XYZ file of C-alpha atoms in Angstrom:
704
model
C 0.000 0.000 0.000
C 1.271 3.499 -0.870
C 1.820 6.020 1.907
C 0.027 8.977 0.274
C -1.126 10.841 3.318
C 2.365 12.244 3.885
C 3.170 12.821 0.264
C 0.686 15.585 -0.501
C 3.289 18.285 0.088
C 5.356 16.902 -2.735
C 2.522 17.484 -5.157
C 2.530 21.256 -4.664
C 5.345 21.458 -7.175
C 3.549 19.291 -9.692
C -0.086 20.343 -9.263
C 0.420 24.106 -9.508
C -2.623 24.496 -11.705
C -2.922 28.289 -11.603
C -1.223 31.326 -10.123
C -3.337 34.358 -9.255
C -1.477 37.609 -8.502
C -3.155 40.762 -7.285
C -1.605 44.118 -6.459
C -2.672 47.753 -6.344
C -1.255 51.068 -5.202
C -3.479 53.416 -3.225
C -3.197 56.584 -1.188
C -4.250 55.750 2.341
C -4.664 57.581 5.606
C -2.220 56.086 8.082
C -2.236 58.564 10.985
C -4.466 61.226 12.498
C -2.481 63.902 14.256
C -3.920 65.864 17.143
C -2.027 67.917 19.700
C -1.507 66.445 23.135
C -2.666 69.764 24.641
C -5.427 70.413 22.110
C -7.934 73.064 23.027
C -11.089 74.700 21.773
C -10.710 76.643 18.490
C -6.961 75.990 18.085
C -7.521 75.164 14.395
C -4.620 72.746 14.214
C -3.916 72.078 10.547
C -4.192 75.716 9.465
C -0.901 75.115 7.650
C 1.007 71.883 7.142
C 4.392 70.914 5.727
C 6.592 67.808 5.486
C 10.239 66.984 4.980
C 11.800 63.577 5.562
C 10.864 62.157 8.946
C 9.231 65.360 10.167
C 5.792 66.846 9.634
C 4.898 70.240 11.049
C 1.358 71.376 11.751
C 0.406 74.928 12.686
C -2.205 76.009 15.224
C -2.085 79.837 15.063
C -4.968 80.234 17.514
C -3.405 78.124 20.254
C -3.182 79.993 23.590
C -0.620 78.235 25.813
C 3.120 77.729 26.062
C 4.851 74.370 25.694
C 3.885 73.396 29.244
C 0.222 74.219 28.734
C 0.569 77.335 30.899
C 0.789 81.130 30.592
C -2.397 81.784 28.640
C -2.022 84.274 25.776
C -4.974 84.379 23.436
C -4.144 83.389 19.862
C -0.418 83.517 20.515
C -0.087 80.427 18.312
C 2.048 77.293 18.217
C 3.471 74.773 15.780
C 3.508 71.044 16.495
C 6.255 68.818 15.169
C 5.515 65.159 14.490
C 8.174 62.567 13.748
C 7.922 59.290 11.905
C 9.132 56.292 13.900
C 10.585 53.014 12.687
C 7.071 51.584 12.297
C 5.986 54.401 9.982
C 3.838 55.881 12.729
C 3.895 59.632 13.309
C 4.179 60.725 16.928
C 4.160 64.195 18.429
C 7.805 65.104 18.889
C 7.752 68.712 20.042
C 5.677 71.847 20.376
C 7.436 75.068 19.387
C 6.567 78.666 20.178
C 8.578 81.887 19.764
C 10.751 83.130 22.563
C 8.803 86.408 22.539
C 5.274 85.040 22.279
C 2.461 87.485 22.817
C -1.320 87.637 22.414
C -2.719 87.731 18.865
C 0.680 86.958 17.354
C -0.806 84.091 15.333
C 2.489 82.222 15.304
C 2.048 79.521 12.657
C 0.053 81.520 10.125
C 2.555 80.151 7.609
C 5.161 77.409 7.875
C 7.700 75.513 5.814
C 10.333 72.893 6.510
C 13.351 71.701 4.606
C 15.615 69.092 6.135
C 16.956 70.680 9.364
C 15.315 74.104 9.045
C 11.812 75.302 9.885
C 10.483 78.758 9.085
C 7.323 80.066 10.793
C 5.507 83.234 9.820
C 3.685 85.699 12.080
C 2.134 88.243 9.660
C -0.054 90.004 12.188
C 0.966 93.314 13.679
C 0.498 93.378 17.436
C 0.707 96.088 20.058
C 4.270 95.042 20.786
C 5.773 93.991 17.496
C 5.627 94.162 13.735
C 5.101 91.114 11.519
C 7.969 88.644 11.638
C 9.160 85.126 10.922
C 11.111 82.679 13.071
C 13.803 80.186 12.147
C 14.129 76.913 14.047
C 16.921 74.449 13.447
C 17.386 70.844 14.483
C 19.961 70.252 17.186
C 22.161 67.198 17.591
C 19.784 65.760 20.173
C 16.908 66.206 17.680
C 15.266 69.155 19.399
C 14.151 72.080 17.320
C 15.693 75.303 18.638
C 14.778 78.860 17.711
C 17.919 80.328 16.168
C 16.702 83.610 14.704
C 13.813 86.026 14.344
C 13.503 87.647 10.924
C 12.025 91.076 10.242
C 12.352 93.517 7.355
C 15.055 96.146 7.606
C 12.942 98.863 5.951
C 9.179 98.994 5.560
C 6.727 101.591 4.379
C 4.157 100.472 6.938
C 3.879 98.178 9.896
C 1.066 96.125 8.452
C 2.794 94.585 5.441
C 1.674 91.060 6.384
C 5.324 90.058 6.280
C 5.280 86.316 6.937
C 1.931 85.703 5.247
C 3.658 82.869 3.373
C 7.170 81.485 3.796
C 9.435 79.059 1.963
C 12.826 77.575 2.759
C 15.316 75.407 0.908
C 18.994 74.960 1.642
C 20.396 78.416 2.383
C 17.434 80.340 0.947
C 14.357 81.726 2.680
C 11.580 83.673 0.934
C 9.008 85.555 2.988
C 5.927 87.117 1.463
C 4.538 90.518 2.451
C 1.400 90.911 0.290
C 0.408 94.263 1.789
C 3.784 95.924 1.324
C 3.416 99.193 -0.652
C 6.799 100.122 -2.087
C 9.100 98.726 -4.725
C 12.565 97.215 -4.267
C 14.062 100.700 -3.875
C 11.487 101.698 -1.248
C 9.859 104.019 -3.764
C 6.707 104.254 -5.878
C 4.154 103.292 -3.244
C 1.183 101.265 -4.446
C -1.039 100.090 -1.601
C -0.884 96.315 -1.069
C 0.976 95.753 -4.304
C 3.080 93.303 -2.296
C 6.664 92.202 -2.046
C 8.812 89.196 -1.137
C 11.947 89.350 0.998
C 14.874 87.072 0.379
C 17.092 85.951 3.249
C 20.320 84.066 2.660
C 22.309 82.135 5.224
C 25.850 83.412 5.485
C 28.946 81.420 6.322
C 28.477 82.099 10.027
C 24.987 80.596 9.964
C 23.105 83.912 10.178
C 20.188 84.615 7.892
C 20.690 87.962 6.182
C 18.113 89.947 4.248
C 19.719 90.440 0.837
C 16.944 91.307 -1.608
C 13.410 92.615 -1.926
C 11.481 91.140 -4.849
C 8.622 92.889 -6.633
C 7.191 92.230 -10.113
C 7.997 94.439 -13.027
C 4.307 95.256 -13.606
C 3.370 95.717 -9.949
C 0.021 97.299 -9.407
C -2.304 98.466 -6.690
C -3.792 95.651 -4.598
C -2.077 92.756 -6.414
C -1.043 91.053 -3.121
C 2.207 89.820 -4.658
C 3.734 87.368 -2.183
C 0.474 85.977 -0.874
C 1.679 82.484 -1.871
C 5.164 81.369 -2.808
C 7.402 78.322 -3.125
C 11.091 77.706 -3.804
C 12.946 74.790 -5.334
C 16.668 75.019 -5.872
C 17.252 78.140 -7.991
C 13.629 78.610 -9.025
C 10.779 80.293 -7.197
C 7.089 80.822 -7.883
C 5.411 83.894 -6.325
C 1.728 84.639 -6.836
C -0.398 87.760 -7.003
C -3.954 86.402 -6.818
C -5.593 89.837 -6.901
C -3.706 91.022 -9.996
C -6.041 92.064 -12.792
C -3.557 92.655 -15.587
C -2.581 90.135 -18.202
C 0.787 89.653 -19.830
C 2.422 93.016 -20.644
C -0.492 94.898 -19.110
C -3.032 93.580 -21.615
C -6.204 91.541 -21.172
C -7.405 93.257 -18.012
C -9.508 90.835 -15.957
C -10.660 91.974 -12.534
C -8.963 89.849 -9.858
C -8.141 87.153 -12.379
C -4.782 86.605 -10.669
C -1.264 85.884 -11.839
C 2.042 84.317 -10.824
C 5.686 85.106 -11.454
C 8.627 82.803 -12.021
C 11.956 83.939 -10.597
C 15.349 82.309 -11.030
C 18.395 82.733 -8.825
C 21.638 83.877 -10.429
C 24.519 82.294 -8.555
C 27.001 84.835 -9.899
C 25.110 87.969 -8.912
C 23.447 86.213 -5.949
C 20.153 87.813 -6.897
C 16.710 86.640 -7.935
C 15.617 87.682 -11.414
C 12.055 87.730 -12.725
C 11.833 85.381 -15.725
C 8.189 85.271 -16.647
C 4.691 86.209 -15.665
C 2.124 83.455 -16.110
C -1.671 83.546 -16.141
C -4.380 81.011 -16.853
C -5.281 80.661 -20.519
C -8.973 80.808 -19.572
C -8.730 83.453 -16.857
C -11.927 85.059 -15.697
C -12.900 87.704 -13.200
C -12.374 86.891 -9.529
C -10.752 83.512 -10.263
C -7.958 84.293 -7.781
C -5.431 82.404 -9.885
C -2.449 82.180 -7.534
C -4.332 81.613 -4.305
C -1.911 78.738 -3.716
C 1.192 77.433 -5.456
C 4.044 74.960 -5.312
C 7.089 74.208 -7.455
C 9.150 71.104 -8.074
C 11.963 70.992 -10.622
C 10.549 72.301 -13.904
C 6.871 72.202 -12.976
C 4.634 74.467 -10.949
C 1.079 74.056 -9.792
C -1.123 77.061 -9.149
C -4.502 76.967 -7.441
C -7.445 79.074 -8.629
C -10.099 78.414 -6.038
C -12.840 80.576 -7.590
C -12.509 79.292 -11.152
C -15.956 78.364 -12.460
C -15.507 76.432 -15.717
C -14.613 72.953 -16.881
C -11.708 72.009 -19.162
C -13.554 73.345 -22.186
C -14.438 76.644 -20.578
C -18.057 75.565 -20.232
C -20.502 74.313 -17.585
C -20.009 77.192 -15.189
C -20.273 76.282 -11.509
C -19.565 79.127 -9.124
C -16.236 78.694 -7.320
C -15.918 75.029 -8.222
C -12.193 75.704 -8.432
C -9.314 74.464 -10.548
C -5.538 74.156 -10.607
C -3.085 74.749 -13.412
C 0.162 72.991 -14.302
C 2.950 74.942 -15.994
C 6.116 73.355 -17.377
C 9.440 74.721 -18.506
C 10.197 73.946 -22.141
C 13.542 73.550 -23.889
C 13.587 77.278 -24.628
C 13.304 78.138 -20.937
C 9.707 79.273 -21.431
C 7.003 78.335 -18.958
C 3.787 77.195 -20.645
C 0.450 75.962 -19.367
C 0.442 72.218 -19.911
C -2.707 71.211 -18.102
C -5.765 72.426 -16.293
C -6.966 70.169 -13.493
C -10.547 70.037 -12.284
C -12.342 67.573 -10.054
C -13.978 64.592 -11.798
C -17.253 65.582 -10.122
C -17.379 69.400 -9.888
C -19.832 71.214 -7.666
C -20.572 74.786 -6.720
C -18.367 76.242 -3.974
C -16.012 73.238 -3.785
C -13.034 75.636 -4.045
C -10.643 73.108 -5.518
C -7.169 74.621 -5.442
C -7.418 76.346 -2.095
C -4.228 74.424 -1.280
C -1.796 72.544 -3.519
C 1.365 70.460 -3.330
C 3.634 68.836 -5.914
C 6.614 66.481 -5.997
C 8.211 64.242 -8.582
C 5.354 61.768 -8.861
C 2.288 63.286 -7.268
C 0.126 66.374 -7.086
C -2.264 66.930 -4.189
C -5.018 69.544 -4.353
C -7.267 70.540 -1.481
C -10.978 71.394 -1.761
C -11.897 72.261 1.815
C -15.599 73.021 1.178
C -16.299 69.932 -0.946
C -19.192 67.837 0.387
C -19.091 64.233 -0.913
C -17.050 61.193 0.055
C -14.546 59.404 -2.154
C -17.389 57.681 -4.035
C -19.274 60.958 -4.560
C -21.894 59.886 -2.044
C -22.863 60.608 1.571
C -23.034 64.390 1.397
C -21.671 66.211 4.444
C -21.455 69.936 3.863
C -17.904 71.316 3.791
C -16.440 68.131 5.201
C -13.694 68.695 2.651
C -11.558 66.530 0.429
C -8.253 66.337 -1.399
C -7.427 64.992 -4.846
C -4.216 63.150 -5.666
C -2.933 63.036 -9.236
C -0.132 60.834 -10.516
C 2.103 61.515 -13.493
C 1.527 59.084 -16.336
C 4.016 57.846 -18.920
C 3.309 60.856 -21.154
C 4.144 63.255 -18.348
C 0.557 64.351 -17.765
C -1.113 64.382 -14.389
C -3.836 61.778 -14.154
C -6.433 61.430 -11.419
C -5.258 58.820 -8.927
C -7.633 59.075 -6.000
C -10.007 61.303 -4.131
C -9.197 61.426 -0.422
C -11.503 62.185 2.461
C -10.994 61.805 6.193
C -11.950 58.477 7.692
C -13.803 60.439 10.396
C -15.222 63.147 8.104
C -17.826 65.421 9.656
C -19.803 68.558 9.023
C -17.665 71.599 8.313
C -14.317 69.960 9.063
C -12.598 71.744 6.136
C -10.395 68.773 5.293
C -7.945 69.914 2.628
C -7.639 73.432 4.016
C -3.881 72.896 3.780
C -1.908 70.162 2.020
C 1.659 69.152 1.282
C 3.477 66.258 -0.384
C 6.894 64.781 0.303
C 7.991 61.626 -1.481
C 5.315 58.987 -0.939
C 3.752 60.878 1.968
C 1.035 63.505 2.057
C -0.492 65.636 4.788
C -3.857 67.365 4.905
C -5.187 69.755 7.517
C -8.794 69.889 8.755
C -8.973 73.038 10.884
C -12.517 72.547 12.159
C -12.270 68.890 13.135
C -13.525 68.431 16.693
C -12.298 65.008 17.861
C -8.854 63.819 18.881
C -6.851 61.186 17.020
C -8.936 58.447 18.667
C -12.147 60.117 17.504
C -12.997 61.059 21.103
C -13.016 64.078 23.414
C -14.812 66.558 21.192
C -13.521 70.139 21.265
C -15.024 72.466 18.681
C -12.585 73.406 15.917
C -9.577 72.052 17.789
C -8.319 70.819 14.422
C -6.563 67.773 13.033
C -3.948 66.846 10.476
C -3.944 63.604 8.526
C -0.919 61.701 7.275
C -1.436 59.794 4.050
C 0.924 57.476 2.277
C 1.238 55.917 -1.110
C 0.768 52.319 -0.140
C 1.148 49.229 -2.215
C -1.433 46.754 -1.126
C 0.025 43.359 -0.351
C 0.659 41.344 -3.485
C -1.289 38.170 -2.981
C -0.541 35.150 -5.154
C -2.590 31.994 -4.739
C -1.953 28.577 -6.158
C -4.372 25.715 -6.686
C -3.246 22.530 -5.006
C -4.208 18.882 -4.804
C -4.121 17.119 -1.454
C -4.722 13.524 -0.408
C -6.638 12.272 2.592
C -4.609 10.348 5.112
C -5.386 6.920 6.523
C -7.914 8.480 8.916
C -9.801 10.209 6.117
C -8.541 13.694 7.027
C -5.972 16.198 5.841
C -4.869 19.609 7.073
C -3.342 22.437 5.077
C -1.829 25.759 6.087
C -1.935 29.198 4.496
C 1.653 28.627 3.379
C 0.468 25.738 1.237
C -1.883 28.010 -0.720
C 0.530 30.953 -0.790
C 2.753 31.175 -3.822
C 5.069 34.081 -3.044
C 2.739 36.764 -1.673
C 4.548 39.744 -0.206
C 4.280 43.332 0.963
C 6.801 46.103 0.535
C 5.258 47.903 3.513
C 5.871 45.400 6.302
C 5.946 41.734 7.216
C 2.813 39.848 6.277
C 0.448 37.497 8.057
C -1.258 34.682 6.170
C -4.650 33.201 6.910
C -7.071 30.828 5.204
C -10.760 30.315 5.836
C -10.603 26.493 5.589
C -7.741 24.350 6.775
C -9.315 20.945 7.578
C -10.716 18.526 5.008
C -12.296 15.079 5.222
C -14.211 12.584 3.126
C -17.136 14.964 2.660
C -14.807 17.408 0.874
C -13.632 15.068 -1.871
C -13.479 17.107 -5.070
C -12.828 20.838 -5.587
C -13.063 23.255 -2.673
C -12.714 27.054 -2.809
C -10.297 28.363 -0.183
C -9.695 32.069 0.502
C -6.142 33.166 1.275
C -5.922 36.491 3.130
C -2.666 38.467 3.251
C -2.350 41.238 5.853
C 0.392 43.783 6.356
C 0.521 46.707 8.781
C -1.995 48.669 6.727
C -4.276 46.417 4.706
C -5.589 42.966 3.985
C -6.223 41.499 0.552
C -7.276 38.056 -0.564
C -7.431 35.669 -3.469
C -9.303 32.460 -4.140
C -7.646 29.096 -4.558
C -9.018 25.685 -5.468
C -8.012 22.822 -3.201
C -8.785 19.490 -4.803
C -9.222 16.763 -2.176
C -8.613 13.174 -3.255
C -9.021 9.881 -1.430
C -5.867 8.324 -2.742
C -5.769 5.422 -0.301
C -5.532 1.801 -1.401
C -8.701 -0.210 -0.885
C -8.612 -2.784 1.857
C -9.774 -6.200 0.665
C -10.331 -9.442 2.614
C -10.410 -12.641 0.576
C -12.293 -15.789 1.545
C -10.330 -18.200 3.672
C -8.487 -21.028 1.924
C -11.079 -23.636 1.093
C -11.636 -27.196 0.020
C -14.673 -27.791 -2.155
C -16.197 -30.961 -3.544
C -17.634 -31.598 -6.912
C -21.340 -32.252 -7.105
C -23.238 -35.158 -8.519
C -20.140 -37.144 -9.306
C -18.711 -34.480 -11.613
C -14.960 -34.267 -12.126
C -14.941 -30.489 -12.384
C -15.856 -27.483 -10.299
C -17.644 -24.324 -11.552
C -15.901 -21.185 -10.166
C -18.560 -18.973 -8.559
C -18.686 -15.114 -8.601
C -17.294 -14.499 -5.156
C -17.914 -10.710 -5.406
C -21.551 -11.155 -6.320
C -21.995 -13.724 -3.567
C -20.693 -11.241 -0.993
C -17.694 -13.364 -0.091
C -15.232 -10.478 -0.572
C -15.019 -7.938 2.215
C -13.845 -4.398 1.308
C -13.167 -1.316 3.377
C -12.504 2.335 2.438
C -11.500 5.286 4.633
C -14.383 7.211 3.086
C -17.021 4.455 3.235
C -18.818 3.130 0.185
C -17.308 4.010 -3.152
C -18.976 4.307 -6.517
C -17.557 3.084 -9.822
C -15.440 0.342 -8.247
C -14.002 -2.197 -10.656
C -13.859 -5.874 -9.604
C -11.748 -8.597 -11.136
C -11.524 -12.295 -10.308
C -9.113 -14.807 -11.803
C -10.081 -17.390 -12.865
C -13.233 -15.536 -13.889
C -16.629 -16.673 -12.633
C -18.002 -19.677 -14.580
C -14.577 -21.183 -15.274
C -14.541 -25.018 -15.083
C -11.704 -26.356 -12.933
C -10.681 -29.979 -12.673
C -9.762 -31.693 -9.444
C -6.649 -30.202 -7.915
C -5.281 -27.191 -6.111
C -5.652 -23.628 -7.473
C -5.115 -19.968 -6.543
C -8.077 -17.612 -6.938
C -6.964 -13.969 -7.270
C -9.212 -11.018 -6.505
C -8.484 -7.413 -7.629
C -10.445 -4.354 -6.515
C -9.751 -1.022 -8.286
C -11.036 2.329 -6.927
C -11.832 5.373 -9.066
C -8.516 6.934 -8.020
C -6.730 4.119 -9.840
C -5.398 2.418 -6.729
C -6.068 -1.275 -6.369
C -5.820 -4.134 -3.890
C -5.077 -7.785 -4.582
C -5.550 -10.886 -2.486
C -5.485 -14.618 -3.104
C -7.403 -17.611 -1.834
C -6.138 -21.227 -2.049
C -8.768 -23.523 -3.523
C -8.625 -27.352 -3.327
C -11.118 -29.287 -5.454
C -11.876 -32.859 -4.407
C -14.303 -35.462 -5.562
C -17.911 -35.002 -4.653
C -19.227 -35.831 -1.237
C -20.344 -39.488 -1.462
C -22.588 -41.658 0.559
C -19.903 -44.118 1.579
C -20.640 -45.416 5.048
C -19.265 -47.487 7.758
C -20.053 -51.148 7.590
C -22.955 -50.410 9.832
C -24.433 -47.111 8.726
C -26.582 -46.960 11.778
C -23.537 -47.245 13.963
C -23.205 -43.362 13.986
C -26.008 -40.954 14.862
C -26.177 -37.113 15.112
C -28.626 -35.510 17.517
C -30.402 -33.301 18.198
C -31.076 -32.478 14.572
C -32.309 -29.821 13.898
C -30.382 -27.915 16.561
C -29.801 -24.280 17.514
C -26.581 -24.432 19.511
C -24.892 -27.846 19.490
C -25.139 -31.432 18.366
C -23.758 -34.756 19.689
C -22.374 -37.864 18.063
C -23.192 -41.377 19.217
C -21.077 -44.214 17.747
C -20.768 -47.967 18.307
C -17.705 -49.191 20.193
C -14.614 -49.549 18.054
C -16.356 -47.476 15.376
C -15.658 -44.040 16.738
C -14.806 -41.482 14.050
C -11.457 -39.731 13.832
C -12.440 -36.420 12.146
C -15.518 -34.314 11.476
C -15.760 -31.753 8.682
C -18.635 -29.250 8.361
C -19.511 -27.788 4.911
C -22.076 -25.308 3.637
C -24.252 -26.305 0.708
C -21.757 -24.720 -1.737
C -19.130 -27.181 -0.620
C -17.149 -24.642 1.355
C -15.602 -26.079 4.478
C -16.721 -24.224 7.546
C -14.840 -26.043 10.260
C -12.922 -29.259 10.953
C -12.775 -31.068 14.311
C -10.401 -33.763 15.499
C -12.440 -36.437 17.276
C -9.616 -38.626 18.605
C -10.563 -37.893 22.194
C -14.261 -37.559 21.636
C -16.647 -39.334 23.959
C -20.212 -40.222 23.191
C -22.769 -37.561 23.889
C -20.121 -34.806 24.163
C -21.642 -31.575 22.642
C -20.128 -29.951 19.555
C -21.148 -26.290 19.547
C -22.470 -24.567 16.422
C -24.078 -21.468 17.897
C -21.754 -19.207 15.789
C -23.194 -20.590 12.545
C -25.945 -18.896 10.613
C -29.268 -20.692 10.324
C -29.427 -23.095 7.410
C -28.552 -26.569 6.182
C -25.034 -27.942 6.474
C -23.247 -31.131 5.397
C -21.263 -33.146 7.941
C -18.580 -35.528 6.788
C -17.437 -37.962 9.467
C -14.341 -40.013 8.663
C -12.309 -42.883 10.052
C -9.309 -43.536 7.870
C -10.512 -43.997 4.314
C -14.094 -44.555 5.304
C -16.605 -41.737 5.801
C -20.283 -41.081 6.193
C -22.295 -38.037 5.127
C -25.007 -36.513 7.332
C -27.187 -33.408 6.952
C -27.474 -30.956 9.858
C -30.131 -28.291 10.107
C -29.131 -25.224 12.191
C -32.071 -23.282 13.596
């Protein structure tokens, strides 16, 4: 018999009938960030920024110092979160300025690049003018205030210096959208705006070295309201500018943006180009937000009303515009981005972020979930676009908060860094555990480009063991599933099989990593591959009938003389073979009868029975036939033999009517009237052959 119940593992390599891979990349919320000292109306998430292992989140209306003491209304704070080894973001530090004061609104703007943070305070207070603060990372990973930045000369104290800030390497740009004068502190135009450039000198001090204004500056443009820097390029917007290129195409509050490049030789920023939307309209506020990465910029226009074809006007649905730098160093509009499902007052483009592979655009007053269902007014959303093979930005995913609620303003601020994203929801009320409601305390959400586990199933064939059972593990179904995010756990919904499962069974393999679970279906084919168990008749001596010299071989299977067993009970489609075949005529002599049973699985069992054929039972008797009697006859449990002296038999053989010997008894020590028990026999008629030497007598016995 083959030992199949241990061999099923070997068949995995040979019965790999199909492989089913499944993988997908998604943008997924992985952390909700709330301040440990959160308070009513802090509006955490007013501004957000990321760089490497750090994310910074502003709460300009926070009232307390780092110890939760010394109340100063709306003094402001910025919270620093750090990514740990498990990709979880934990609050690392709360920073405030050394000279905090009421209504300072510290955190109205923020940016981070590697080991430098810049925080803007654009509000004029009773004690100080607008300013910005530089924090740098110390060796023990604490962020330390190293400098306060203010303008050296200003035409007024309410320039909103610090309204937006940007930092990269040794460069800091600080917007002052209500500044009045030009770079020479002349030609005042109210709120025309300016940007101040600070450069870090060799001693580590940030020095104001340049004031930037556009060549076509105009009254109320708010130049510097949004800005971004990348290497030697900068984008600065003027969302309230009404003039087109070269002063043409006047469009009230259509908005504009300016590209500047840094000249390493002169160590100055130079205006390269003014850009506007090709489909600009009144009050679009093109330039409300912006970001730059390499040779691409994204500019938000939150009040834009039209679709890609300039049609289907929806008030303040919003849009964003992509500009690229061509081979002639000219910036051109390459794409207009709108939401797949636009609605009135969504304000797509209120916030934007861009990196090498992704664009994220906030729409803080958008109402629907990611499936455009379950309307919750101004719950907010963000849209992530991915660059395709042609270099165009293609919609990847709409993102909403997992705990979205009425008026949360999710997407009020956004940023992107590598595979990570952050979105602020300034009016969110709950903490990171969705508990302890505090109105408008605010929240920030960390999202990550996540590759779902790659799950690969394989179909397998297994064989029941000698007990009619078999167990499998998830590893048996798995065929190389993996996750790039973390270690994986494997699970299957069925692991035990028995005779009732013979055939094909669907098994679900579930792969889980630290973020997600995915599954695939596998077919487990269960086979009873055991050998049949067969029991042949005992070796037998038969006698020919009616004086014949031959014996007709019966069908032992049909007569029920062959006993079979299977671990799974009765089997269908069993093949039986008997050699010699039933009906064969055999002469007197000794033969071997072979029996073969074959199951549907192809396995078979063989056994043999020794058959001796003798002459027919005769009526030869002792000299005195009446000298031997059998009684009682009929009988239910025993019979006795009574014989004349010196005529006592030597042996007794008991046969059924087919001539099969049932038992044989040695009577050498037999005494008259001694019972011979037959209670184990079935009811019926039997033949008794009593012999002494060569002489014998035949008697019939009826068993009740």
